[in-house]
């Protein structure tokens, strides 16, 4: 068959090493898929694929072994799954309209984990609605707390849940559980003074450990939702690195705007000779400079009064010494 591989990949199908076959990439923003959609995946795999299903590193699903002749038929079969997941679509029945922006991932967050400071999947789906479809190479991930089970520091944008612990001294019995667990499981931001607990706001990372372990609910999570935003982590062949903190105690709306703004930066400065028109945003920032990147992403962003920003973000490269 004479196949336009560029069109195939843009439609979220993989170019397979097996001649005449492809694999369908099913997008699952936030990592949750309902049972009915999962059953539809099984049916497609059995009807058009080789009966196998691959769970990707990015919480998506790949259905391998699909004949290229069944490309359009599989797209039609995917419609119910696309509808259920709420993914933006340009034409019904035509499958996914882009493959560049990777599936937005999330840990279980507050829907399941006692440490979760927010509902990660809901925010991940909202982010997906904001930035998809787009052919630019981007990776965005959400995690419920500073434990970072979602490994968000390996992504272009990592969103870590924070809470500003609220202390009610009238409920405190001075048991010391919060101080002990903050010391053992977090950063030691609490101490006891005159039989009451004092929190160091500069040291506190907003993890919520004190809330989880307080037996009397003297500590509760703040009604206001805050996040820590990390930037430009990556894997890959050239100098892989962890994302670095950019803003802490940042609000929900600012994060959506910052990530969306970054696409304008990439479109302006992407290398037009990059293979398949793709260049990782981190490499563009390395080439153009962080100050220019910051100017773009912070356009029209109005941060809340608690937000703290790193004016410059640094990454350490690889360094080797000769073995003596």
XYZ file of C-alpha atoms in Angstrom:
324
model
C 0.000 0.000 0.000
C 1.055 3.562 -0.684
C 0.651 5.152 2.771
C 1.209 8.770 3.782
C 3.140 8.052 6.985
C 3.064 11.715 8.049
C -0.728 11.664 7.930
C -0.760 8.291 9.687
C 1.309 9.544 12.638
C -0.639 12.796 12.879
C -3.779 10.658 13.196
C -2.211 9.013 16.287
C -1.263 5.761 14.568
C 2.209 4.297 14.908
C 4.442 3.355 11.981
C 5.053 -0.320 12.740
C 8.173 -2.348 12.032
C 5.795 -5.019 10.708
C 5.101 -4.313 7.060
C 1.470 -3.499 6.333
C 0.544 -3.055 9.997
C 0.052 -0.136 12.354
C -0.944 0.491 15.978
C -3.693 2.800 17.192
C -2.833 5.123 20.069
C -5.787 5.694 22.391
C -5.627 8.951 24.344
C -6.649 8.794 28.047
C -6.195 12.248 29.665
C -5.564 11.941 33.388
C -5.208 8.158 33.249
C -8.849 7.211 33.933
C -10.972 5.296 31.413
C -14.434 3.949 32.093
C -15.117 0.221 31.870
C -17.307 0.568 28.778
C -14.520 2.346 26.869
C -12.016 -0.245 27.992
C -14.313 -2.961 26.668
C -14.440 -1.131 23.334
C -10.629 -1.199 23.256
C -10.773 -4.973 23.767
C -13.286 -5.334 20.949
C -11.141 -3.285 18.545
C -8.046 -5.271 19.498
C -9.825 -8.553 18.818
C -11.579 -7.419 15.630
C -8.822 -5.426 13.922
C -5.615 -6.038 15.887
C -3.686 -9.086 16.985
C -5.572 -9.449 20.254
C -2.874 -7.698 22.249
C -3.100 -4.375 24.134
C -0.100 -2.325 25.198
C -0.329 0.053 28.197
C 2.036 2.931 27.417
C 4.330 4.786 29.802
C 2.058 7.809 29.419
C -1.138 6.100 30.645
C -2.415 5.646 27.128
C -3.252 2.453 25.238
C -1.842 1.132 21.985
C -3.674 -1.455 19.906
C -1.048 -3.207 17.736
C -1.387 -5.516 14.757
C -3.927 -3.409 12.841
C -3.860 -3.737 9.064
C -3.293 -0.427 7.300
C -6.357 -1.233 5.220
C -8.468 -0.962 8.386
C -7.198 2.521 9.305
C -10.506 4.302 8.602
C -12.600 1.534 10.132
C -10.658 1.700 13.410
C -11.072 5.473 13.530
C -14.817 5.021 13.312
C -14.728 2.419 16.088
C -12.752 4.770 18.325
C -15.502 7.404 18.359
C -17.287 6.141 21.471
C -13.988 6.141 23.388
C -13.138 9.663 22.227
C -16.597 10.891 23.252
C -16.327 9.317 26.710
C -12.862 10.761 27.366
C -13.881 14.245 26.257
C -10.930 14.716 23.920
C -11.238 17.594 21.439
C -11.904 16.414 17.905
C -12.047 18.228 14.580
C -14.126 15.641 12.682
C -16.262 12.893 14.168
C -15.337 9.437 13.013
C -11.909 10.554 11.857
C -10.046 9.562 15.013
C -7.530 11.760 16.805
C -6.573 14.991 15.006
C -2.972 15.275 16.307
C -0.235 13.283 17.962
C 2.326 15.919 18.962
C 1.091 16.898 22.416
C 1.427 13.644 24.314
C -1.244 12.184 26.578
C -1.561 14.342 29.715
C -0.776 12.086 32.685
C -1.791 12.181 36.348
C -1.402 10.217 39.552
C -4.692 9.176 41.261
C -4.692 12.345 43.412
C -7.404 13.195 45.928
C -9.933 10.821 44.365
C -8.012 7.893 45.859
C -4.852 8.870 47.734
C -5.004 10.381 51.265
C -1.968 12.510 50.411
C -3.594 13.980 47.300
C -4.115 17.710 47.646
C -6.380 18.054 44.593
C -8.294 16.065 41.992
C -5.529 15.463 39.494
C -7.569 13.794 36.757
C -10.045 16.662 36.526
C -7.227 19.195 36.160
C -5.442 16.954 33.637
C -8.588 16.740 31.502
C -8.996 20.505 31.679
C -5.395 20.929 30.558
C -5.979 18.496 27.703
C -8.964 20.556 26.577
C -6.777 23.678 26.662
C -3.780 22.438 24.658
C -5.032 19.584 22.440
C -5.071 19.076 19.492
C -1.604 20.333 18.652
C 1.269 18.786 16.722
C 4.010 20.322 18.865
C 5.997 17.930 21.041
C 4.868 18.608 24.633
C 4.616 16.541 27.796
C 2.503 17.674 30.759
C 1.940 15.736 33.992
C 0.057 16.171 37.276
C 0.771 14.787 40.734
C -1.249 15.227 43.908
C 1.522 16.132 46.337
C 5.255 16.598 46.691
C 5.813 12.826 46.847
C 5.643 13.171 43.057
C 4.394 9.670 42.312
C 3.521 11.014 38.855
C 7.221 11.719 38.097
C 6.232 15.158 36.847
C 9.797 16.492 36.998
C 10.550 14.412 33.908
C 8.105 16.514 31.876
C 8.077 19.877 30.141
C 5.497 21.064 32.652
C 4.986 19.369 35.992
C 2.132 20.365 38.319
C 2.544 19.372 41.977
C -0.371 19.795 44.383
C 0.117 22.020 47.432
C -2.033 23.003 50.376
C -1.536 25.756 52.935
C -2.162 23.865 56.212
C -4.713 25.547 58.486
C -4.065 25.173 62.226
C -6.749 25.322 64.911
C -4.976 25.502 68.301
C -8.250 24.814 70.119
C -8.341 21.307 68.643
C -4.657 20.604 69.251
C -3.854 18.214 72.148
C -0.085 18.577 71.742
C 0.362 14.917 70.824
C 3.280 15.798 68.561
C 2.148 13.564 65.682
C 2.283 16.355 63.105
C 5.729 17.547 64.190
C 7.073 13.997 64.194
C 5.655 13.067 60.780
C 6.706 16.365 59.195
C 10.234 15.609 60.385
C 10.162 11.968 59.241
C 8.156 12.193 56.004
C 8.616 15.788 54.871
C 10.899 18.780 55.459
C 10.639 19.480 59.199
C 8.665 22.708 58.888
C 6.845 22.260 62.234
C 7.979 22.654 65.828
C 6.325 22.898 69.245
C 6.448 26.229 71.080
C 4.666 26.617 74.433
C 2.632 23.449 73.831
C 1.387 24.700 70.463
C 2.607 23.904 66.968
C 4.318 26.568 64.860
C 4.750 26.207 61.094
C 7.680 27.774 59.218
C 5.980 29.105 56.032
C 9.295 29.527 54.203
C 10.262 25.917 54.804
C 6.819 24.352 54.290
C 6.332 22.653 50.910
C 2.554 22.385 51.286
C 2.587 18.576 51.240
C -0.286 18.109 53.708
C 1.425 15.427 55.793
C 0.403 17.264 58.963
C -3.231 17.093 57.836
C -3.063 13.376 57.127
C -1.565 12.426 60.500
C -3.334 14.830 62.874
C -5.748 12.696 64.991
C -7.898 15.630 66.118
C -8.177 17.592 62.838
C -6.312 20.508 64.316
C -4.700 20.644 60.867
C -6.897 20.906 57.766
C -6.251 21.684 54.111
C -6.804 25.221 52.890
C -9.939 25.991 50.900
C -7.729 27.739 48.343
C -5.921 25.379 45.963
C -2.238 25.919 45.246
C 0.362 24.223 43.074
C 4.083 24.035 42.420
C 4.989 24.383 38.742
C 8.174 22.758 37.450
C 9.672 23.410 34.039
C 11.467 21.610 31.248
C 12.336 18.202 32.569
C 13.165 15.664 29.897
C 14.587 12.280 29.027
C 16.140 11.512 25.666
C 19.572 11.228 24.101
C 20.883 14.721 24.778
C 21.493 15.796 28.405
C 18.371 14.404 30.127
C 17.462 16.389 33.231
C 14.854 16.920 35.909
C 12.433 19.835 35.745
C 13.222 22.711 38.067
C 10.865 24.724 40.278
C 9.545 27.878 38.625
C 6.583 28.996 40.742
C 5.221 27.750 44.059
C 1.854 28.609 45.596
C 0.562 29.290 42.090
C -3.130 29.123 41.212
C -5.032 26.902 38.774
C -5.873 29.529 36.126
C -2.302 30.817 35.920
C -0.977 27.324 35.190
C -3.412 26.822 32.310
C -2.445 30.189 30.829
C 1.308 29.614 31.260
C 1.242 26.262 29.474
C -0.960 27.589 26.689
C 1.310 30.621 26.244
C 4.323 28.379 25.812
C 2.962 27.128 22.491
C 3.316 30.656 21.059
C 6.977 30.635 22.089
C 7.582 27.286 20.409
C 5.840 28.309 17.197
C 7.967 31.464 17.078
C 11.355 29.856 17.668
C 11.113 26.222 16.572
C 13.819 25.101 14.168
C 12.078 24.797 10.774
C 14.617 22.143 9.734
C 13.852 19.895 12.725
C 12.899 16.321 11.751
C 9.166 16.060 11.009
C 8.810 19.698 12.065
C 9.317 18.790 15.726
C 11.799 20.183 18.227
C 11.559 19.585 21.960
C 10.608 22.804 23.776
C 13.466 22.358 26.246
C 16.046 22.440 23.461
C 14.431 25.572 22.044
C 14.728 27.274 25.444
C 18.365 26.184 25.677
C 19.003 27.768 22.293
C 16.938 30.950 22.655
C 17.346 31.620 26.383
C 15.182 31.298 29.459
C 14.427 35.029 29.719
C 12.719 35.037 26.327
C 10.781 31.899 27.246
C 9.656 33.472 30.516
C 8.508 36.589 28.683
C 6.214 34.501 26.496
C 4.783 32.180 29.122
C 4.019 34.956 31.616
C 2.122 37.116 29.124
C -1.174 38.316 30.687
C -0.642 36.059 33.713
C -1.775 37.610 36.991
C -0.328 35.625 39.878
C -1.938 35.560 43.297
C -0.367 37.322 46.297
C 1.155 34.115 47.715
C 2.924 33.044 44.530
C 6.734 32.968 44.603
C 8.631 32.927 41.309
C 12.156 31.878 40.415
C 13.349 34.679 38.188
C 15.959 32.420 36.571
C 15.937 28.647 36.333
C 19.203 26.742 36.111
C 19.953 23.171 35.080
C 23.135 21.284 35.790
C 24.597 19.331 32.901
C 26.523 16.091 33.004
C 30.004 16.298 34.519
C 32.568 13.502 34.550
C 35.995 13.346 36.153
C 38.810 11.102 35.066
C 39.185 8.052 37.273
C 42.520 8.187 39.055
